[in-house]
Each structure stands twice: as structure tokens, then as C-alpha cells.
Backbone as JSON, one array per atom type, in Angstrom:
{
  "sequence": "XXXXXXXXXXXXXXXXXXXXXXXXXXXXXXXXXXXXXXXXXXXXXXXXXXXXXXXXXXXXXXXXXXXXXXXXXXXXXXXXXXXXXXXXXXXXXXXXXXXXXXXXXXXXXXXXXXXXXXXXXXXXXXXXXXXXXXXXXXXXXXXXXXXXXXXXXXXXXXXXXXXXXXXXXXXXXXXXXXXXXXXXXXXXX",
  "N": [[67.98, -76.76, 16.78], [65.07, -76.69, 14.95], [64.69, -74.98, 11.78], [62.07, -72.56, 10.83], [59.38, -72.53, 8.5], [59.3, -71.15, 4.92], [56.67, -70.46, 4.44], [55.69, -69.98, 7.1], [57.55, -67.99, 7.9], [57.42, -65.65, 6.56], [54.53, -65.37, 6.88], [54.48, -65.1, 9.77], [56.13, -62.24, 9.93], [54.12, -61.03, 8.7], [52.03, -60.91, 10.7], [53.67, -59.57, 12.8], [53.71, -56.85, 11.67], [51.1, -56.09, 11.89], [50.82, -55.46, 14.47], [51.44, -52.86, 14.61], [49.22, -51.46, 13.53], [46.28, -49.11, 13.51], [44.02, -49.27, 13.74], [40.95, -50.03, 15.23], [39.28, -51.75, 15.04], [39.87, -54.32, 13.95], [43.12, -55.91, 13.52], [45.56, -55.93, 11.09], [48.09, -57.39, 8.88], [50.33, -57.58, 6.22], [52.9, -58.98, 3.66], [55.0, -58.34, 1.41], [56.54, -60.27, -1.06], [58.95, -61.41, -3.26], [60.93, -63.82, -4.83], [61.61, -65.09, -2.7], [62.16, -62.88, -0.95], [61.52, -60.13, 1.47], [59.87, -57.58, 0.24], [58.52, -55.35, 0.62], [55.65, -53.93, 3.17], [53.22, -53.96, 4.87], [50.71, -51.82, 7.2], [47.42, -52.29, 8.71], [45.84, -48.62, 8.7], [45.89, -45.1, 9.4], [46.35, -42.4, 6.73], [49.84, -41.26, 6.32], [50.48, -39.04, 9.26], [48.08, -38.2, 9.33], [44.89, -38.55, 11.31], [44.46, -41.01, 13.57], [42.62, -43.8, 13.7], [42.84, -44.84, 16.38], [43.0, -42.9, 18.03], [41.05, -40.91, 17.67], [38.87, -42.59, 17.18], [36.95, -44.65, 14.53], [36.3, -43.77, 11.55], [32.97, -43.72, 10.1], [31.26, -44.76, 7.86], [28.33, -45.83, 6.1], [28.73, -48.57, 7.38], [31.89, -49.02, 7.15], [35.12, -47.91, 7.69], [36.08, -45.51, 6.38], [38.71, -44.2, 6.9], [40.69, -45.53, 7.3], [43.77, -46.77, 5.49], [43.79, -50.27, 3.94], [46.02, -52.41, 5.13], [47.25, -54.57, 2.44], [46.66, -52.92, 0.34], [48.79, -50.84, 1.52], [51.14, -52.05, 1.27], [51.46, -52.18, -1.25], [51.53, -49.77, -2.05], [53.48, -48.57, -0.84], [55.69, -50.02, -2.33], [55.32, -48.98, -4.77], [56.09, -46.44, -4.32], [58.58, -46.75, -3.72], [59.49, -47.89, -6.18], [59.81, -50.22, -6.29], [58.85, -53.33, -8.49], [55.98, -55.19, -8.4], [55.15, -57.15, -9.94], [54.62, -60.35, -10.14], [54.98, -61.03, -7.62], [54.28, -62.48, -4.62], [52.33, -62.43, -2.13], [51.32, -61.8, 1.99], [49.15, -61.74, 3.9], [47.41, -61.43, 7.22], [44.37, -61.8, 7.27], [42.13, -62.66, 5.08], [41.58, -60.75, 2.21], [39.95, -57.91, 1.81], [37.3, -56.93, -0.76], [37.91, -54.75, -2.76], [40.74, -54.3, -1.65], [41.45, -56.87, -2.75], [41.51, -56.57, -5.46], [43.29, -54.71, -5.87], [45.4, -55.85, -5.44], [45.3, -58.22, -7.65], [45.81, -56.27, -10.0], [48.32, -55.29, -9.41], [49.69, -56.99, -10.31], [50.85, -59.33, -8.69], [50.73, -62.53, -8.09], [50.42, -64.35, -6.46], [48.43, -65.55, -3.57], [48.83, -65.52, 0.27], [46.94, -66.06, 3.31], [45.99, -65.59, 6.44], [43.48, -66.01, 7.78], [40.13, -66.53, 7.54], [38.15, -64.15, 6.73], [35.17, -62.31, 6.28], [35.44, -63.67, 3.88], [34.73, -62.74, 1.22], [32.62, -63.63, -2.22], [32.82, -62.68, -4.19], [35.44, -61.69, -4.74], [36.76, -63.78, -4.48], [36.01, -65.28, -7.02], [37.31, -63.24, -8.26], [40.04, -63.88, -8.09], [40.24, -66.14, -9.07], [39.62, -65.76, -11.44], [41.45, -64.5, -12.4], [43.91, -65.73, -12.09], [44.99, -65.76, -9.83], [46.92, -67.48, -7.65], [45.23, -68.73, -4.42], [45.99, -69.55, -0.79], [45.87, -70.72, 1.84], [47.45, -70.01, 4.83], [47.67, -70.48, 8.1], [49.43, -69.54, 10.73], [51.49, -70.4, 12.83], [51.74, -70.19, 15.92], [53.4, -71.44, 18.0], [55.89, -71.7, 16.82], [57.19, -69.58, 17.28], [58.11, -69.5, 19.91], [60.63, -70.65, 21.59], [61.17, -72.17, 23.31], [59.01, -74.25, 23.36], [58.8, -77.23, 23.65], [59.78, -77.47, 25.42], [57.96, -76.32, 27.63], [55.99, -78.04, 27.12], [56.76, -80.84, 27.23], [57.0, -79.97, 30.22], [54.78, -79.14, 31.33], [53.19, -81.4, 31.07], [54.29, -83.26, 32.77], [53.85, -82.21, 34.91], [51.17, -82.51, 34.95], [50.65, -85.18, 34.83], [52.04, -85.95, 37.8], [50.09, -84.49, 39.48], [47.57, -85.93, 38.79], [48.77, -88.19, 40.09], [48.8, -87.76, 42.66], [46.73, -87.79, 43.04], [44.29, -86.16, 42.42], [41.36, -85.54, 41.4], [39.0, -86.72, 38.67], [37.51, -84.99, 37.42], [38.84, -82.62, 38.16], [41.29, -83.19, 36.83], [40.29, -83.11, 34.04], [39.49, -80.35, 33.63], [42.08, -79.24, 34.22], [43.55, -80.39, 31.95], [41.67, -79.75, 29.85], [42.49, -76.87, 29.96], [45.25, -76.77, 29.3], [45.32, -77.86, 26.98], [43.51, -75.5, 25.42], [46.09, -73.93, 25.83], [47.63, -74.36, 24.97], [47.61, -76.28, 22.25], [45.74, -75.01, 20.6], [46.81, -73.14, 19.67], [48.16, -73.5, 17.33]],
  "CA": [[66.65, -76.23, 16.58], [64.4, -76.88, 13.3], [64.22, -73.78, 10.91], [60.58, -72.7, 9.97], [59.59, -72.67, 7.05], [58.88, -70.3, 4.71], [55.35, -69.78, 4.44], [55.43, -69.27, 8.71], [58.74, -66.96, 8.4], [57.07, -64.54, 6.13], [53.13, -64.9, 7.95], [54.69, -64.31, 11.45], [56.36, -60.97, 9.59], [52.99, -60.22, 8.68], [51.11, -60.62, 12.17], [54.48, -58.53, 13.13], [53.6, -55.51, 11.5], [49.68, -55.73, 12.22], [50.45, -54.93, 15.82], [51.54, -51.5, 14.38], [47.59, -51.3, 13.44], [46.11, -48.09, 14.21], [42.6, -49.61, 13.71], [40.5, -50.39, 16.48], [38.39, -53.09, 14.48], [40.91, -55.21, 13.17], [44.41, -55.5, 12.8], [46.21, -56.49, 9.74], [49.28, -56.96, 8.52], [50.46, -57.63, 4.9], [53.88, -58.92, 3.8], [54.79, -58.5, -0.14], [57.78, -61.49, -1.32], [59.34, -61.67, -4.53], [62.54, -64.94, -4.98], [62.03, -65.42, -0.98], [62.63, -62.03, -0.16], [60.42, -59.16, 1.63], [60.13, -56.46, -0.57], [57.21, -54.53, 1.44], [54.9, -54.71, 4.25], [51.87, -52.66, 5.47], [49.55, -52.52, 8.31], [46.27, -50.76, 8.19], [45.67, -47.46, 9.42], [45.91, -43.94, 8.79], [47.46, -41.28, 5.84], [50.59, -40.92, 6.61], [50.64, -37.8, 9.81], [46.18, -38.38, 9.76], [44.39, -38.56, 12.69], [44.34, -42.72, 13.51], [40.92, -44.7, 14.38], [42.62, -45.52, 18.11], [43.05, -41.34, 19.05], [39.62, -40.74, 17.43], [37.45, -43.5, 16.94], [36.94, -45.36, 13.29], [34.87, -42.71, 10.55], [32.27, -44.86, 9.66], [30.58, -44.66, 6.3], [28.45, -47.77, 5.57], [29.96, -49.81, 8.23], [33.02, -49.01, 6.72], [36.03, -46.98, 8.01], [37.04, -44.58, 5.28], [40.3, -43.11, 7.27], [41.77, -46.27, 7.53], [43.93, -47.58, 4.19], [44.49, -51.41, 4.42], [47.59, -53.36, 4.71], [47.56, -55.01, 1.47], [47.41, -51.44, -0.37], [49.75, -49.6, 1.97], [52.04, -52.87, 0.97], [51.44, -52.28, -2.47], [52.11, -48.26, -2.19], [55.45, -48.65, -0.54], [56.11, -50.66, -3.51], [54.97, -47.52, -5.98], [56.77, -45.38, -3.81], [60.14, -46.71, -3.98], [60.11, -48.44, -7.23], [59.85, -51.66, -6.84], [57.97, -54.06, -9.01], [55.32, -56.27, -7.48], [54.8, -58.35, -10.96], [54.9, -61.46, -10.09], [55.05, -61.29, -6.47], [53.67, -63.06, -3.53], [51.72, -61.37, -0.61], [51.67, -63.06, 2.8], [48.41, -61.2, 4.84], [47.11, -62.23, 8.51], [43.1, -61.98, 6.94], [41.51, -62.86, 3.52], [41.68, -59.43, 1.64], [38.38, -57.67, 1.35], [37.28, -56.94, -2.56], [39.2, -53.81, -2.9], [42.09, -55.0, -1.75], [42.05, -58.1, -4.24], [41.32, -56.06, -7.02], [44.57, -53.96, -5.95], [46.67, -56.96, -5.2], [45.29, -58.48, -8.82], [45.9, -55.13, -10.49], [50.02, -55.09, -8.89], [50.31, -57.98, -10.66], [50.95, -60.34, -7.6], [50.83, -64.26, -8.28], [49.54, -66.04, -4.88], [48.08, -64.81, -2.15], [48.4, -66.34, 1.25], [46.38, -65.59, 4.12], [46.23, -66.84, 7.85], [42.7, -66.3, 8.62], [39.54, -66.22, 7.12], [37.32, -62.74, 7.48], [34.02, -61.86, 5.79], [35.26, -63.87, 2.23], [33.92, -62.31, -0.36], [32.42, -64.75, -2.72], [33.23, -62.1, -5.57], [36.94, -61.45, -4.39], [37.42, -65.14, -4.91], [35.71, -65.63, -8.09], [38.21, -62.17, -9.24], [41.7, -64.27, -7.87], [40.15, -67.37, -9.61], [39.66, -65.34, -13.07], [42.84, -63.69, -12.75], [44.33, -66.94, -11.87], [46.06, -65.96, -8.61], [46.59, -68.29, -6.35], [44.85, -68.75, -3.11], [46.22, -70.49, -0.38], [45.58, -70.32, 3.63], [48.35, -70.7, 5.97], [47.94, -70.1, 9.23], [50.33, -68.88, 11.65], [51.29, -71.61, 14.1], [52.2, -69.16, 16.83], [54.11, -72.41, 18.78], [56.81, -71.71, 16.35], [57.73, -68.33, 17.62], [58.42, -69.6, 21.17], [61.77, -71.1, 21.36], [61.03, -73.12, 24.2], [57.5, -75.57, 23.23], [58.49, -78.46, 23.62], [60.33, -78.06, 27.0], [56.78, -76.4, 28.52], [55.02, -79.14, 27.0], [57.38, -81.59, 28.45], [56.81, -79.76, 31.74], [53.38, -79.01, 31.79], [52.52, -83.08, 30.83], [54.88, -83.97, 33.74], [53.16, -81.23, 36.14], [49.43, -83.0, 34.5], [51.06, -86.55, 35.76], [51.98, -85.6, 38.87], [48.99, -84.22, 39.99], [47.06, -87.09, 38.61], [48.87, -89.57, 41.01], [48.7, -87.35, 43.77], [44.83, -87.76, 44.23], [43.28, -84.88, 41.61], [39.68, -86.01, 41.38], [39.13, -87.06, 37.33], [37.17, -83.94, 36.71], [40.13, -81.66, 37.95], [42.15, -83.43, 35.96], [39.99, -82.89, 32.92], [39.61, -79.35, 34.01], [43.38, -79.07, 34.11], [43.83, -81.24, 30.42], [41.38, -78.89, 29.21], [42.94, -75.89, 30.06], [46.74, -76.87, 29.08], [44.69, -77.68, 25.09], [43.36, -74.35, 25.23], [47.14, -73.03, 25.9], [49.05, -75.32, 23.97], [47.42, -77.12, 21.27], [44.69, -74.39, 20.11], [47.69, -72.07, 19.36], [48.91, -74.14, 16.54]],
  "C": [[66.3, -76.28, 15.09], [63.88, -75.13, 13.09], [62.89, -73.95, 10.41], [60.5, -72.76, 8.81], [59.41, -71.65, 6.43], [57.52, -69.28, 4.45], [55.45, -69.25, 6.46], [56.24, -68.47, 8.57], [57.59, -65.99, 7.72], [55.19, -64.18, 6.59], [53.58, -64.22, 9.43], [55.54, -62.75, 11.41], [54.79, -60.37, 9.7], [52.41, -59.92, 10.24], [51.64, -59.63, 12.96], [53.91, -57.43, 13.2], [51.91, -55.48, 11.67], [49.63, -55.43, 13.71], [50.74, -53.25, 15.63], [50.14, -51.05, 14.29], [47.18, -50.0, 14.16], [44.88, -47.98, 14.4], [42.41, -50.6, 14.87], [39.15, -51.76, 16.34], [39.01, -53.96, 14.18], [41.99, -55.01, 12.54], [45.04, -56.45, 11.94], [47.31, -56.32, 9.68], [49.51, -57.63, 6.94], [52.0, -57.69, 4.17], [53.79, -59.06, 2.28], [56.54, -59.51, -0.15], [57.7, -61.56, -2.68], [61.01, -62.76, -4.34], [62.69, -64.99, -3.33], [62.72, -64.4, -0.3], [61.87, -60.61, 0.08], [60.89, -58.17, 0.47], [59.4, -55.03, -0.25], [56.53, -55.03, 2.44], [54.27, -53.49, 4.79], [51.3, -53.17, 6.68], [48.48, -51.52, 7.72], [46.1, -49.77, 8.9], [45.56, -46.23, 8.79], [46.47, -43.29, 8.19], [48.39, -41.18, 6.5], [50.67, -39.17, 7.81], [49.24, -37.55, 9.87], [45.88, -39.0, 11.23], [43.95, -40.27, 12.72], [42.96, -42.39, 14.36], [41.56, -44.75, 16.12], [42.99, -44.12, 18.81], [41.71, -40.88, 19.0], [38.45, -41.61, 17.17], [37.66, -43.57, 15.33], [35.63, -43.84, 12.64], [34.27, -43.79, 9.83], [31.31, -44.24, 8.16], [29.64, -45.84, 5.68], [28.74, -48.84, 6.15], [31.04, -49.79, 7.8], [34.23, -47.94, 7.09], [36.31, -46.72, 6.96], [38.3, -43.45, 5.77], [40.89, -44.23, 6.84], [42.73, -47.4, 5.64], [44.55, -49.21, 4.79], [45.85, -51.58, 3.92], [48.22, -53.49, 3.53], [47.87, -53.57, 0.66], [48.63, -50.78, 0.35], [50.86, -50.64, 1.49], [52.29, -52.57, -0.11], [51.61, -50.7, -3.02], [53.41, -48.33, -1.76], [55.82, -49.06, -1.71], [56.35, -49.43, -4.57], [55.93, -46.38, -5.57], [58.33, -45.36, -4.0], [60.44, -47.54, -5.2], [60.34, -49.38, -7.27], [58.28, -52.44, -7.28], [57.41, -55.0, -8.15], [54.35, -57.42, -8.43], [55.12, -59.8, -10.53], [55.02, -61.99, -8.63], [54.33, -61.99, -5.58], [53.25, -62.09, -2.11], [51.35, -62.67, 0.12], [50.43, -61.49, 3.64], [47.77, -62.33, 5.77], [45.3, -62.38, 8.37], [43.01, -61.96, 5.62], [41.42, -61.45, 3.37], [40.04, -59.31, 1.28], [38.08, -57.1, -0.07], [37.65, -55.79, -2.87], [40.43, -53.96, -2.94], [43.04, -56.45, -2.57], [42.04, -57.37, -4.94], [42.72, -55.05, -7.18], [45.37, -54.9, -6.21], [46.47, -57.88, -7.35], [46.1, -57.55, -9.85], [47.81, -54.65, -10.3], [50.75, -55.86, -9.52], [50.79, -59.37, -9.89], [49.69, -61.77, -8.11], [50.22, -65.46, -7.45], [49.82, -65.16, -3.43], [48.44, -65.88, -0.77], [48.38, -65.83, 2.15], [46.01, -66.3, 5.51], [44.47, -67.19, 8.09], [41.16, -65.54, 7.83], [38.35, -64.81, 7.36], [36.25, -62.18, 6.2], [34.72, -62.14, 4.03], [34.15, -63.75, 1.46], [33.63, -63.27, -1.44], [33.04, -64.28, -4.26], [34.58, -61.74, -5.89], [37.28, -63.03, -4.88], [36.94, -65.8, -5.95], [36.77, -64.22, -8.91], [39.52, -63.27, -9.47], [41.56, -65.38, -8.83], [40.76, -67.36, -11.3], [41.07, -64.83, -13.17], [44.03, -64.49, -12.4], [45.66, -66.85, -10.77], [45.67, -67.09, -7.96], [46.57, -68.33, -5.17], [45.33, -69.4, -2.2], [46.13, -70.42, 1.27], [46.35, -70.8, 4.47], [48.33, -69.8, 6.68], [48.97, -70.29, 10.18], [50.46, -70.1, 12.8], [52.46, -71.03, 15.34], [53.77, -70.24, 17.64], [55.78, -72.23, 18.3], [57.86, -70.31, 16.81], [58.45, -68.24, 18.82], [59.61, -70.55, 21.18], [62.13, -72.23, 22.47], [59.72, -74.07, 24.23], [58.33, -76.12, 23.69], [59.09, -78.84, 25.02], [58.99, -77.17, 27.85], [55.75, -77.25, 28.08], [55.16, -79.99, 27.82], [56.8, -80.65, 29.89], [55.83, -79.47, 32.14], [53.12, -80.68, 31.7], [53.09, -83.87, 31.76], [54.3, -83.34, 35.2], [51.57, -82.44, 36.26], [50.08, -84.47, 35.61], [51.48, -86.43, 36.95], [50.99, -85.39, 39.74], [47.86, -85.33, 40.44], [47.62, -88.24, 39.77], [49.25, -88.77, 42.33], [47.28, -87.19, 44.28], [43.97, -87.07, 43.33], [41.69, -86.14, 41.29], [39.71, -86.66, 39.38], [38.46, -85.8, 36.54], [37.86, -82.64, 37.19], [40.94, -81.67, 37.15], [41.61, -83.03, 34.18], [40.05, -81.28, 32.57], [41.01, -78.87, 33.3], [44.03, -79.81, 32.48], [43.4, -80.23, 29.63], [42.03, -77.35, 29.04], [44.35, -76.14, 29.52], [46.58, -76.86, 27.1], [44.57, -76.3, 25.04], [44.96, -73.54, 24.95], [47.98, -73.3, 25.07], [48.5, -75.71, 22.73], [46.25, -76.41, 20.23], [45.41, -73.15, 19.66], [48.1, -72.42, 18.13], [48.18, -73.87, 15.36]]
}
């Protein structure tokens, strides 16, 4: 079996800890890396022992939940909390950081961002990372990698598809059935 790599090992941490998420709008997760090795990792949600967005509903302010602290900070408080430096570090989040959360992640000292998935970019968040000369970079999560068996339900779905096919399927079942196997397989990646 082929080892991932490292930008997917430390994104599919992140997406990890965003199922912890206690927010009912969007979950995050946020992995901090210094020499290829975690050093932190947040999700977003509530104060530590605070009443979470998914027992009570999101406090809205603005369109804005003010219970919930994001990822990237709670990544970057663990850090404060136990003393480790995050000069120079690398953060690995599952959405583009909203302009708070750059201006923290700038402000930690962190080096290069990378993020799976684009979400309401800020035009002014990415003119901060530019000036402050982090670097941006977008890798998404290629879920396929997590499953330890692709390539033997590919193989066996594309031998199920041929089968069918020379057993009679009409050409728009078969497309039907093509389409649907993309959706499962190839739109995951």
C-alpha cells in the first residue's frame, strides 16, 4: 500500500477533529505542524464547559455566532496554553480562515496556511497573508485515500458496470448507472 502524503495526512487530521464541531453552521477543523509534526488542533465551538450552538441553537449577532470560538484560534490557544511556540509553523484547516482568524494565525507567527475548501474568501484576509507573506495554498482532502480498499471497489464496481452492459441495460441505464458510480467514486477525490 502507497503512503499518503503529507499535506493529506495532516488535512484528513483536520476534517478529523471538525466532526468534534459543536456548531450547527459549519464544521471546522484546524491542524497546527511545526518539522512534520502536530503540535495542536482545534475545532470550533464553545468555551470550554459553555453552552454549545447544537444544545441551544447558534447566538447570532450580525449573522455571526459569538459563542462559538473557531478552530484556527482554539488551535492557536492550545498552543498558548501549553507553551508551545507556533513561530514558524504551518496550519492545515478544512475552510479558508475568515479575517479574524488570519489576523490570529498571522499574529502566532505561522508561515503557510493550507486549506481544503474555499468559504466566503475574504478579499482582505488574502491581501493580510499576502502582506505578511504567508503562504497560501489549497489542498483538498481526497477522501479516496482514507478508504483502504478504492481500488478493489472500483475494480468491482467497473466489472458490475460491464456486466450489466452486456446483459441488455438499455444505454440510458447504463448512463444512469456511470453517472451515479462518478458521483460515488470520482467526485470524492
Amino acid at each position: 500500500m502507497e503512503r499518503i502524503s503529507w499535506h493529506q495526512y495532516f488535512m484528513a487530521q483536520s476534517h478529523l477533529l471538525s466532526l468534534r464541531s459543536t456548531c450547527t453552521r459549519l464544521m471546522v477543523g484546524a491542524t497546527i505542524v511545526r518539522d512534520k509534526r502536530i503540535i495542536a488542533g482545534g475545532y470550533n465551538g464553545s468555551i470550554s464547559g459553555g453552552t454549545h450552538c447544537s444544545e441551544e441553537g447558534c447566538y447570532l449577532v450580525d449573522d455571526h455566532c459569538v459563542r462559538t470560538i473557531h478552530a484556527e484560534v482554539n488551535a492557536i490557544l492550545q498552543c498558548a496554553r501549553f507553551g508551545v511556540a507556533t513561530n514558524g509553523a504551518e496550519i492545515y484547516v478544512t475552510h479558508f480562515p475568515c479575517l479574524n482568524c488570519c489576523k490570529a494565525i498571522i499574529q502566532a507567527g505561522i508561515k503557510k496556511l493550507y486549506y481544503a475548501a474555499d468559504y466566503k474568501n475574504h478579499p482582505f484576509a488574502e491581501q493580510l497573508f499576502d502582506e505578511a507573506g504567508v503562504e497560501v495554498e489549497q489542498v483538498e482532502l481526497e477522501e479516496m485515500i482514507l478508504d483502504t480498499q478504492n481500488q478493489e471497489k472500483l475494480a468491482f464496481t467497473a466489472q458490475l458496470l460491464e456486466r450489466l452492459e452486456k446483459s441488455g441495460a438499455s444505454e440510458q441505464e447504463m448512463k444512469e448507472m456511470r453517472d451515479k458510480a462518478n458521483d460515488l467514486y470520482v467526485k470524492q477525490m
